[in-house]
Structures are given as structure tokens and as C-alpha cells.
PDB file of C-alpha atoms in Angstrom:
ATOM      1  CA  UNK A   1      -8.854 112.988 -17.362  1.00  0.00           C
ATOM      2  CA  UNK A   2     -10.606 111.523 -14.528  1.00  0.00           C
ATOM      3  CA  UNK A   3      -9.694 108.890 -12.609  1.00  0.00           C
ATOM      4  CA  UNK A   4     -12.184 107.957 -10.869  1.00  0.00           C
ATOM      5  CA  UNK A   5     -12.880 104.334 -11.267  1.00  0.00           C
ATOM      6  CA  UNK A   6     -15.593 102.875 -13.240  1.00  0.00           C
ATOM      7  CA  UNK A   7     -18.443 100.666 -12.083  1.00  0.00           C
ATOM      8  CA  UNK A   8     -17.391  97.342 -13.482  1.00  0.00           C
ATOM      9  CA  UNK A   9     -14.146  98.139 -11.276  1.00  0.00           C
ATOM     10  CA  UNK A  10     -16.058  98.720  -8.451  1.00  0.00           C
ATOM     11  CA  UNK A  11     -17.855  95.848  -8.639  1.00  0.00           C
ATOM     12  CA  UNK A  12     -14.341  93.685  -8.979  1.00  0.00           C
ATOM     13  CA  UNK A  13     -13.323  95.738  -5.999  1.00  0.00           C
ATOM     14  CA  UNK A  14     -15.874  94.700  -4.180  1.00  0.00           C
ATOM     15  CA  UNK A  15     -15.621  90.938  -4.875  1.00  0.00           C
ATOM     16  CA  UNK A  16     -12.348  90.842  -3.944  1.00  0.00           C
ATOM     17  CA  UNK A  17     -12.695  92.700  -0.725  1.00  0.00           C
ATOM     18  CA  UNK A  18     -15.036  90.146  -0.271  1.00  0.00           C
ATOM     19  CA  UNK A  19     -12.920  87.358  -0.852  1.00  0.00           C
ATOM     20  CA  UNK A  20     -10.063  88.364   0.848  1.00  0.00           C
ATOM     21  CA  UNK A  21     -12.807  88.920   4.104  1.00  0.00           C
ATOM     22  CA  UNK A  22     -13.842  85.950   3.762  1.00  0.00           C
ATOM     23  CA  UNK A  23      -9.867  84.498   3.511  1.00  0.00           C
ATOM     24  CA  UNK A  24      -9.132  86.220   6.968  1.00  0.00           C
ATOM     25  CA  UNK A  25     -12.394  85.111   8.543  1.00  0.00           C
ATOM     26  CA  UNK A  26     -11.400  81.454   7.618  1.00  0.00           C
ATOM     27  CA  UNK A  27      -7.905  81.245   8.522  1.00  0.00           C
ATOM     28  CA  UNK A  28      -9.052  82.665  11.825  1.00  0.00           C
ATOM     29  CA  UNK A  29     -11.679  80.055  12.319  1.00  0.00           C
ATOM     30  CA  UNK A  30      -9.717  76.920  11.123  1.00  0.00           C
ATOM     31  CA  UNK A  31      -6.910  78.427  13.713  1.00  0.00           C
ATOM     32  CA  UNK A  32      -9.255  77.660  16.768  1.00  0.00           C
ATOM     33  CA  UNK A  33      -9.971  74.855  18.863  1.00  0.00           C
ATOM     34  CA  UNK A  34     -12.659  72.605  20.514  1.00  0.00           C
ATOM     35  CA  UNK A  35     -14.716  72.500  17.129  1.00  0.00           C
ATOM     36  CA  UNK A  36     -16.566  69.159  17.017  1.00  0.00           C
ATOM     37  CA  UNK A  37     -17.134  67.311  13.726  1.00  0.00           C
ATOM     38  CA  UNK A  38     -18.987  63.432  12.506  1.00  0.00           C
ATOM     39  CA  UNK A  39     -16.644  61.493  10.693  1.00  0.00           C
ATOM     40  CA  UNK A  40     -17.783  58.118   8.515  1.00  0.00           C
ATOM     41  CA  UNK A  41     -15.400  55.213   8.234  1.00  0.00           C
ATOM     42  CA  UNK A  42     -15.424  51.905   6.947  1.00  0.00           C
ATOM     43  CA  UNK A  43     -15.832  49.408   9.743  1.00  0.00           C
ATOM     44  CA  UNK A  44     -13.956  45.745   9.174  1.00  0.00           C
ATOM     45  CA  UNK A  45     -14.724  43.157  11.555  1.00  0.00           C
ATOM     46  CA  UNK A  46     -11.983  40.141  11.489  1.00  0.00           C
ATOM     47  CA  UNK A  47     -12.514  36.806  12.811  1.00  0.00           C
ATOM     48  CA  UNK A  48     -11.760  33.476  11.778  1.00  0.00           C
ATOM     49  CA  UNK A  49     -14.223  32.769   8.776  1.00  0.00           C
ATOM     50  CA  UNK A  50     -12.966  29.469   8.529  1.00  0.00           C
ATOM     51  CA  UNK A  51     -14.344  28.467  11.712  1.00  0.00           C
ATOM     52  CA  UNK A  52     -17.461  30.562  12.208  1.00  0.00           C
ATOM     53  CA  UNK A  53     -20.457  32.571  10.354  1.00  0.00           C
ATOM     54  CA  UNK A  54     -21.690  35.676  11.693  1.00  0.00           C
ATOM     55  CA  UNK A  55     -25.698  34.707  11.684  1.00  0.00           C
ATOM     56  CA  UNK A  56     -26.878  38.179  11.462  1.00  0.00           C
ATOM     57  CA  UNK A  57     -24.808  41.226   8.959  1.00  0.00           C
ATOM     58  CA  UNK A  58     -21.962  42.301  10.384  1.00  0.00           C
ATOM     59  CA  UNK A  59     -21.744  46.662  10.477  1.00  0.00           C
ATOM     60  CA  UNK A  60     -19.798  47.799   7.258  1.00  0.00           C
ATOM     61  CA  UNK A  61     -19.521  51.756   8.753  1.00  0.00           C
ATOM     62  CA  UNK A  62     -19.022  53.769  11.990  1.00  0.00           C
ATOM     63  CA  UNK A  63     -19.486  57.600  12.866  1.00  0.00           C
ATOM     64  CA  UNK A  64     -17.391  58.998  14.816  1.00  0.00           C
ATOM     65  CA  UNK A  65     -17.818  62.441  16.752  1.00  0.00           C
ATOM     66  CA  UNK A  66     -14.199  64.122  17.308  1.00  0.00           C
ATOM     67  CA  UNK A  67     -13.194  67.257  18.647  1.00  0.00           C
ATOM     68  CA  UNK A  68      -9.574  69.390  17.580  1.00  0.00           C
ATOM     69  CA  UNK A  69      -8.621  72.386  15.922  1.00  0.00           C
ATOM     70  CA  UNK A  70     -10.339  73.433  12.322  1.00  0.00           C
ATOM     71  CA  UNK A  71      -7.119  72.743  10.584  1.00  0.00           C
ATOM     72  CA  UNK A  72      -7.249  69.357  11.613  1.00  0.00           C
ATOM     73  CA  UNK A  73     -11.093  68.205  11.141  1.00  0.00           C
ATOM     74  CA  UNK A  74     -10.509  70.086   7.912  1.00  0.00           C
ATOM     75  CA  UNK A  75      -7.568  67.802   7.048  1.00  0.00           C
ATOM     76  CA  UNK A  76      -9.826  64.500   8.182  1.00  0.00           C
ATOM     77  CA  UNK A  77     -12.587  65.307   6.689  1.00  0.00           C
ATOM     78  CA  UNK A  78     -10.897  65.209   3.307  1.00  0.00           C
ATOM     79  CA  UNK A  79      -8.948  62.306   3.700  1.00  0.00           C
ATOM     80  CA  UNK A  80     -12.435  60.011   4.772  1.00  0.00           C
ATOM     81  CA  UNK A  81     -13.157  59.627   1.434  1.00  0.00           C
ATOM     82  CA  UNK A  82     -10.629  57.252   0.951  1.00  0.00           C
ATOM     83  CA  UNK A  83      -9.795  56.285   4.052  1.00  0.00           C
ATOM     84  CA  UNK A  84      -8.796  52.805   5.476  1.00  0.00           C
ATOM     85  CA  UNK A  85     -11.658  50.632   7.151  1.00  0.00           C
ATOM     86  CA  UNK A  86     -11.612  50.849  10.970  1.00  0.00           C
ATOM     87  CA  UNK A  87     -10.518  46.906  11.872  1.00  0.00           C
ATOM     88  CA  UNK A  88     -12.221  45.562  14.750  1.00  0.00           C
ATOM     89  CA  UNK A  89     -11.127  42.109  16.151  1.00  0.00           C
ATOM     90  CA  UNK A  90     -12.860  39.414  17.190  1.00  0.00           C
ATOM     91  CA  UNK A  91     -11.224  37.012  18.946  1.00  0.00           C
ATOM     92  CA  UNK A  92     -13.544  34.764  20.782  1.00  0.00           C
ATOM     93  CA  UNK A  93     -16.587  34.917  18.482  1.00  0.00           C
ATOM     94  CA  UNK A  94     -18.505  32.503  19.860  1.00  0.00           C
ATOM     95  CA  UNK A  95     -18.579  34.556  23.321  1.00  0.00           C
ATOM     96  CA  UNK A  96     -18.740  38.151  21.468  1.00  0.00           C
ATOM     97  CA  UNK A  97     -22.638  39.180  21.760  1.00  0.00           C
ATOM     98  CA  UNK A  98     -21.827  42.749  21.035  1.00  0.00           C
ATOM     99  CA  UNK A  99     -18.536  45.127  19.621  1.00  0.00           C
ATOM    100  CA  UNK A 100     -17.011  46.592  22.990  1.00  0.00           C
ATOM    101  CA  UNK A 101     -17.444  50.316  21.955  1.00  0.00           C
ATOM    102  CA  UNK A 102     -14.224  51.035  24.519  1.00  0.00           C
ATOM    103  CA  UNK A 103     -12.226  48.696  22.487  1.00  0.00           C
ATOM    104  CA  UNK A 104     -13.658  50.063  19.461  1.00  0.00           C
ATOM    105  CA  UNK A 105     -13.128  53.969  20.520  1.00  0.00           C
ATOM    106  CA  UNK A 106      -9.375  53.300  22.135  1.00  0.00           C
ATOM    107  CA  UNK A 107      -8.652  51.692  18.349  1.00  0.00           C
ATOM    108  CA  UNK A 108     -10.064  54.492  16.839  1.00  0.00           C
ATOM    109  CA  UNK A 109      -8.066  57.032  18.869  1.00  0.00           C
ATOM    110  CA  UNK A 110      -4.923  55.433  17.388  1.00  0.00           C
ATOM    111  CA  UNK A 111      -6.176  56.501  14.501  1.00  0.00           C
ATOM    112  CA  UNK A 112      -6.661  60.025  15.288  1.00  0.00           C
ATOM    113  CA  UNK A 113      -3.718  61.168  17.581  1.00  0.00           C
ATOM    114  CA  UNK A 114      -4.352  64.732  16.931  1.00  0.00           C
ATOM    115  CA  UNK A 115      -8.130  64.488  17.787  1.00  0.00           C
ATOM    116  CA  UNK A 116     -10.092  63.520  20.682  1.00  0.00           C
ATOM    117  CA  UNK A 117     -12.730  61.002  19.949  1.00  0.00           C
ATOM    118  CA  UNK A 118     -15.886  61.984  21.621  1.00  0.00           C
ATOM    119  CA  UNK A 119     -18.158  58.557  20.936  1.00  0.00           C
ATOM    120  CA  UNK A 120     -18.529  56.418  18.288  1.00  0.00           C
ATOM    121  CA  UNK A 121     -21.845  54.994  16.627  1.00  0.00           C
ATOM    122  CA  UNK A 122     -21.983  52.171  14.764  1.00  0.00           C
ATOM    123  CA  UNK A 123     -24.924  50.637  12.405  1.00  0.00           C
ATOM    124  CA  UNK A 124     -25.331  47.938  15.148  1.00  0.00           C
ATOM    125  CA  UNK A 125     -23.476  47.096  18.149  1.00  0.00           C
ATOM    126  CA  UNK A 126     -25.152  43.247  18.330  1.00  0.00           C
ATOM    127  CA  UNK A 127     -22.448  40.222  17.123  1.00  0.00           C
ATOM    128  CA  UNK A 128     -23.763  36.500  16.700  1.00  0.00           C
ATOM    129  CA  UNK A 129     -21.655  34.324  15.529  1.00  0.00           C
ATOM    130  CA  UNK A 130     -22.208  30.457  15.379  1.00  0.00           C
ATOM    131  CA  UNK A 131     -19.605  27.336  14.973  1.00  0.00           C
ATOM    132  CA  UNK A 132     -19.229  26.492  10.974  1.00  0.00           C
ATOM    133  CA  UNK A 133     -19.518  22.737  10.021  1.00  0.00           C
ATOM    134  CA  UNK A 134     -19.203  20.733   7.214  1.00  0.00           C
ATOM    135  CA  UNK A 135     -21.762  17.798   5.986  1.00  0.00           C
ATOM    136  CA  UNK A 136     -20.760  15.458   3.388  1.00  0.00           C
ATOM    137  CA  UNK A 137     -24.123  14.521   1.933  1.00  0.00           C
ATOM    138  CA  UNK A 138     -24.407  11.288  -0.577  1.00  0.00           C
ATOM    139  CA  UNK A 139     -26.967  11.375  -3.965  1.00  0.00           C
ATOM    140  CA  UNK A 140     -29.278   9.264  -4.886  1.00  0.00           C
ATOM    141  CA  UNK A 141     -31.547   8.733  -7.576  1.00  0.00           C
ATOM    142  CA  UNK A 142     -35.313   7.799  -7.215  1.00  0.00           C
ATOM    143  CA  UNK A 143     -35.234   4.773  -9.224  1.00  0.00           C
ATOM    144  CA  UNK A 144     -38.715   3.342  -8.252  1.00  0.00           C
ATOM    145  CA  UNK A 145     -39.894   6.897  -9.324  1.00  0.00           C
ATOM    146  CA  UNK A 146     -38.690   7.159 -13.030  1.00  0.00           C
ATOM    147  CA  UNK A 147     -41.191   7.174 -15.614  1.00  0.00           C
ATOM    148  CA  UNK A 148     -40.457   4.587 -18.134  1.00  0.00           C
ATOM    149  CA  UNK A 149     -42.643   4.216 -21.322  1.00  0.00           C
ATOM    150  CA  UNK A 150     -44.324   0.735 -21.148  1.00  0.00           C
ATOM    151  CA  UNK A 151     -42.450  -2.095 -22.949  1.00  0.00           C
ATOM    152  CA  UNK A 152     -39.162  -0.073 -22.367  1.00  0.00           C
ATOM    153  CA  UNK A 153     -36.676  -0.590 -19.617  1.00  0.00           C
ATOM    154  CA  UNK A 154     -33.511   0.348 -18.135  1.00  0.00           C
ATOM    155  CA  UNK A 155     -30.405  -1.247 -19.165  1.00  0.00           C
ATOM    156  CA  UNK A 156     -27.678  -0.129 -17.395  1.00  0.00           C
ATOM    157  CA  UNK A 157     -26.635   1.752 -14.348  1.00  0.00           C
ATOM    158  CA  UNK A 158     -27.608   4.662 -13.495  1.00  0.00           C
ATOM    159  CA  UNK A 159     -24.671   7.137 -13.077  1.00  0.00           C
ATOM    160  CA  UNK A 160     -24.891   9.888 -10.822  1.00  0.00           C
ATOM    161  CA  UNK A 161     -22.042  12.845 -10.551  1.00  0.00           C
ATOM    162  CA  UNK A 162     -21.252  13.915  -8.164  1.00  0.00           C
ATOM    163  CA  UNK A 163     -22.442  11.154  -6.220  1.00  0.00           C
ATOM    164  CA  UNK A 164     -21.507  13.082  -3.032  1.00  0.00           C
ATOM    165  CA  UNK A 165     -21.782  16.902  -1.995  1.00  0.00           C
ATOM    166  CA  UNK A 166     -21.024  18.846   0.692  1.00  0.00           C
ATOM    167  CA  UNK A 167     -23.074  21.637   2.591  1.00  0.00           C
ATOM    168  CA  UNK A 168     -20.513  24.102   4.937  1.00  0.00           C
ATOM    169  CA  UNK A 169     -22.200  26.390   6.875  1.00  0.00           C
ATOM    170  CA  UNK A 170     -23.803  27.358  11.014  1.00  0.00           C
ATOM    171  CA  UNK A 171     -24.016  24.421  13.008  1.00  0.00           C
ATOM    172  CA  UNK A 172     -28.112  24.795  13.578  1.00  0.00           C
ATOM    173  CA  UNK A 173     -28.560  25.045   9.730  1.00  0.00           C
ATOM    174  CA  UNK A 174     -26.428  22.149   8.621  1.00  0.00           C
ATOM    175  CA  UNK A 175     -27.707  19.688  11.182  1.00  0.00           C
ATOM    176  CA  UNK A 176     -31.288  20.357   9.611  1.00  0.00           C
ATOM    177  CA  UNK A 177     -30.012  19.019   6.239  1.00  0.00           C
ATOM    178  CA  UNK A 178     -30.837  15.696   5.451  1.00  0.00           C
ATOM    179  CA  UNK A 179     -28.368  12.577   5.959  1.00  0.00           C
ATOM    180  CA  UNK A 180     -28.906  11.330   1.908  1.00  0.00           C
ATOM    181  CA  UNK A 181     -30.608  13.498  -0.782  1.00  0.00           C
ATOM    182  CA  UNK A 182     -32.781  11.802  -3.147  1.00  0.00           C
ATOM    183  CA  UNK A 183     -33.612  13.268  -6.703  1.00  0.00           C
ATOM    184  CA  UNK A 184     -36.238  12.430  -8.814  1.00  0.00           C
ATOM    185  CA  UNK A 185     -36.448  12.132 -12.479  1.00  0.00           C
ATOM    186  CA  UNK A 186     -39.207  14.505 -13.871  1.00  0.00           C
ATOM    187  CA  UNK A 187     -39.496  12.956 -17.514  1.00  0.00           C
ATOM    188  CA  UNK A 188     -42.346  11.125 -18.128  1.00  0.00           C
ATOM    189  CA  UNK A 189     -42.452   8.254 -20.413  1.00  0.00           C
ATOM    190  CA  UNK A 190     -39.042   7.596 -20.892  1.00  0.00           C
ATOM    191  CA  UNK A 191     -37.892   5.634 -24.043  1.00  0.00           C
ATOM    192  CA  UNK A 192     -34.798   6.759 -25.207  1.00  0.00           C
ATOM    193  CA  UNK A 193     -30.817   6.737 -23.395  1.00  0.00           C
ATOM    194  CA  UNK A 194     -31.472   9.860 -20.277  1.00  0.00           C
ATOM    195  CA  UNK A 195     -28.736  12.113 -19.371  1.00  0.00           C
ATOM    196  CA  UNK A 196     -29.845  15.606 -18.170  1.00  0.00           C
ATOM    197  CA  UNK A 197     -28.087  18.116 -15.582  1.00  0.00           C
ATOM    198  CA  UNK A 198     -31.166  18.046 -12.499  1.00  0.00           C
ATOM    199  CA  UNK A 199     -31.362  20.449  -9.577  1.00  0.00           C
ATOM    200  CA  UNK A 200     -30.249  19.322  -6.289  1.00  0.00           C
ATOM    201  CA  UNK A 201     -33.426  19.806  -3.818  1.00  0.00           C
ATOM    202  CA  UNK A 202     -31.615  21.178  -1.162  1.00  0.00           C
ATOM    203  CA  UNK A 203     -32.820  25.212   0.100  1.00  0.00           C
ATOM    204  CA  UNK A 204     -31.245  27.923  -0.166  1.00  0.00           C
ATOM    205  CA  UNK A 205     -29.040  30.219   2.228  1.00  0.00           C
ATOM    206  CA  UNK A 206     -26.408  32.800   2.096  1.00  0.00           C
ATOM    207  CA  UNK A 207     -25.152  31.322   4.814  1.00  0.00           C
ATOM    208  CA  UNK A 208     -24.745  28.175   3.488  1.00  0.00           C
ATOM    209  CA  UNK A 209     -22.115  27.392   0.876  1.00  0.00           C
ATOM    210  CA  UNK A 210     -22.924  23.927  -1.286  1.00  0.00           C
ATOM    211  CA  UNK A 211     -20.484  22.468  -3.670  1.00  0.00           C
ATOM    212  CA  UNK A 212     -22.720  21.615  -6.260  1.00  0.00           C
ATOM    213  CA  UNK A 213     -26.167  22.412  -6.881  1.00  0.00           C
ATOM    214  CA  UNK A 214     -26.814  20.065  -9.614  1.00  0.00           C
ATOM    215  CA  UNK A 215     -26.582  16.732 -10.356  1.00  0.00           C
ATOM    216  CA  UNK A 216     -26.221  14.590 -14.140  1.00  0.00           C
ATOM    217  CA  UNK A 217     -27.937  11.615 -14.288  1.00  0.00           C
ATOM    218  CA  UNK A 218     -27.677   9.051 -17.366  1.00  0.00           C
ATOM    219  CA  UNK A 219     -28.457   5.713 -18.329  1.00  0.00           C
ATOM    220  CA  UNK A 220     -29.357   3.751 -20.999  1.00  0.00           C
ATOM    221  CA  UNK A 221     -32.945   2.414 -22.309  1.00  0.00           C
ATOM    222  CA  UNK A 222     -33.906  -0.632 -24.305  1.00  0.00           C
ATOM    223  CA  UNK A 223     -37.383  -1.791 -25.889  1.00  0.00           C
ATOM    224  CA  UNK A 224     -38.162  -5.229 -24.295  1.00  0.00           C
ATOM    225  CA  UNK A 225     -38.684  -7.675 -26.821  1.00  0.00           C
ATOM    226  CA  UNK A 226     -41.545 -10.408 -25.845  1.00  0.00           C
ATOM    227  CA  UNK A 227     -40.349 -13.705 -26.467  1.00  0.00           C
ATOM    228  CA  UNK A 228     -43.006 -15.571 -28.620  1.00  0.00           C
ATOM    229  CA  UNK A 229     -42.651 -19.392 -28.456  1.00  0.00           C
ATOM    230  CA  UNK A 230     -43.953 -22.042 -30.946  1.00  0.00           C
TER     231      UNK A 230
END
């Protein structure tokens, strides 16, 4: 009986030779230094938001080039996919024009004991940040504006709520907002009791935060009644 194997054998022979090459051949390789690999991380830049708003989108990721041994990039390169955001700190913001790669790398390198950081790259190195104030703004409604249907008239006051907002935001963007905001009532020909929820004309910013953006409005209408004497 010959025993000679037969060609599906060979074939799984072959793979495995193959396999097991290929085994040996990466051991060997992860085993060696100076190999140089481009990590992404989540970039977090802290400062105090209660006090200033970065005019411009602050970087949300960094690459960084490192250099170790393959076991070691292997290892990082794995874990990046959940990793932990990179926290930058700004401390001064109104001074900070730009993130201080050195600080940025030597944080980084804390990060990475077992790796030498090369250089890091971020989506943009420029910082603006500008002082965040707060306006208190009153409401008002354009009385001599609303349309009333002729021999009808307003008979009561007109409520207003809130009757004050306020607008939090850059200093150069809040200053432009007007010291009273006026709204007018769009409804023409007015002859029954108004209340209606109206837009607040004020623009809009995302780097503004308003507390209300509308306003209800109400009062009451009565027919006028001509007096006819004898």
C-alpha cells in the first residue's frame, strides 16, 4: 500500500508551511526596533468655557509619528481605537494664538513611555479665543404698529413674556446686539382677544447662546361702540 501522500495533502502541507513561514517571519519582524508608525488620537482642548469662546473650531484629532519596537506599535495601534483624547490645556486663552506643539509633544510622550514621539500634526495649530459676556436685553412690543380692524380697539395691556432675555456669547458679537428689541405684530386687522408665541428678531450664531427665542404676546380687543346722542 503506498504511502505516498495525496494531492489534497499536499496542498494542506503546503498551506501550513506557509503559515508557519509566515509565523517566523512575523515574530522576527515585530522583535525589531526603530520601526516608525502614524498614530490618530482624539485631541481635547480645556479652558474655561465659562469665561471665553473659542471664535474659530477648536482641533478634535492629532497624528502622531512614533518610533519603537513592532511589538509595541503593534500593541498601540490596537488600543487607538478606543483610546483616551489627548488633553491639551489652555490656561491663558486670551494670550494663546496657537497650541505650543512642545507642550503638546512632551504631553504626548507621557502617554507613550515606551515610544519615542517623532512630531505631532494636528488639524490646526491656530487658537482664538475671545472674552464671553452676558447682555440682558428688555422686549417690547410695537404698539403703534399693530393692525387693528377699524371700529375695534385694544382694551387692556399688552403682556409680554419674557419681558427680558439674555444673549451670552464673544464680546465683539454681543456688543453688536441691540440695547431693547422691539417685535412687531404681523396680524392684520385685528378684532378678536391676540395671544400668539412670535419670533424674537435677533440673528443667529453658534456662538451665541439666547435664552429664549420667542416671545407670547396677548391682549384683549373690544368693538367701540359710537355714542349716539338725542
Amino acid at each position: 500500500m503506498s504511502n505516498v501522500p495525496s494531492g489534497q495533502n499536499k496542498v494542506k502541507t503546503f498551506f501550513v508551511c506557509i503559515l508557519a513561514a509566515s509565523f517566523f517571519w512575523l515574530m522576527n519582524v515585530l522583535n525589531k526596533d526603530n520601526y516608525s508608525i502614524k498614530l490618530n488620537y482624539p485631541l481635547d482642548i480645556e479652558y474655561d468655557n465659562s469665561a471665553f469662546v473659542p471664535m474659530q473650531p477648536l482641533p478634535k484629532r492629532i497624528s502622531v509619528n512614533v518610533s519603537g519596537d513592532g511589538w509595541t506599535l503593534l500593541q498601540k495601534s490596537w488600543l487607538n481605537f478606543n483610546a483616551n483624547p489627548v488633553v491639551y490645556k489652555v490656561n491663558n486663552p486670551n494670550e494663546a494664538s496657537f497650541i505650543n506643539s512642545t507642550t503638546l509633544t512632551d504631553q504626548i510622550t507621557e502617554l507613550f513611555p515606551n515610544l519615542h514621539v517623532n512630531y505631532v500634526i494636528a488639524d490646526t495649530f491656530e487658537l482664538n479665543f475671545e472674552r464671553k459676556i452676558r447682555k440682558i436685553i428688555p422686549i417690547r412690543v410695537d404698539s403703534a404698529a399693530i393692525n387693528i380692524r377699524d371700529g375695534y380697539v385694544i382694551s387692556s395691556i399688552i403682556n409680554v413674556s419674557p419681558s427680558l432675555i439674555s444673549v451670552d456669547g464673544p464680546i465683539s458679537l454681543i456688543r453688536s446686539y441691540p440695547d431693547t428689541i422691539r417685535v412687531a405684530v404681523p396680524t392684520p386687522k385685528i378684532q378678536n382677544n391676540f395671544d400668539e408665541s412670535l419670533p424674537i428678531p435677533l440673528p443667529v450664531s453658534p456662538l451665541v447662546e439666547v435664552s429664549h427665542r420667542d416671545v407670547y404676546i396677548s391682549f384683549e380687543v373690544a368693538q367701540y361702540l359710537n355714542v349716539i346722542t338725542p
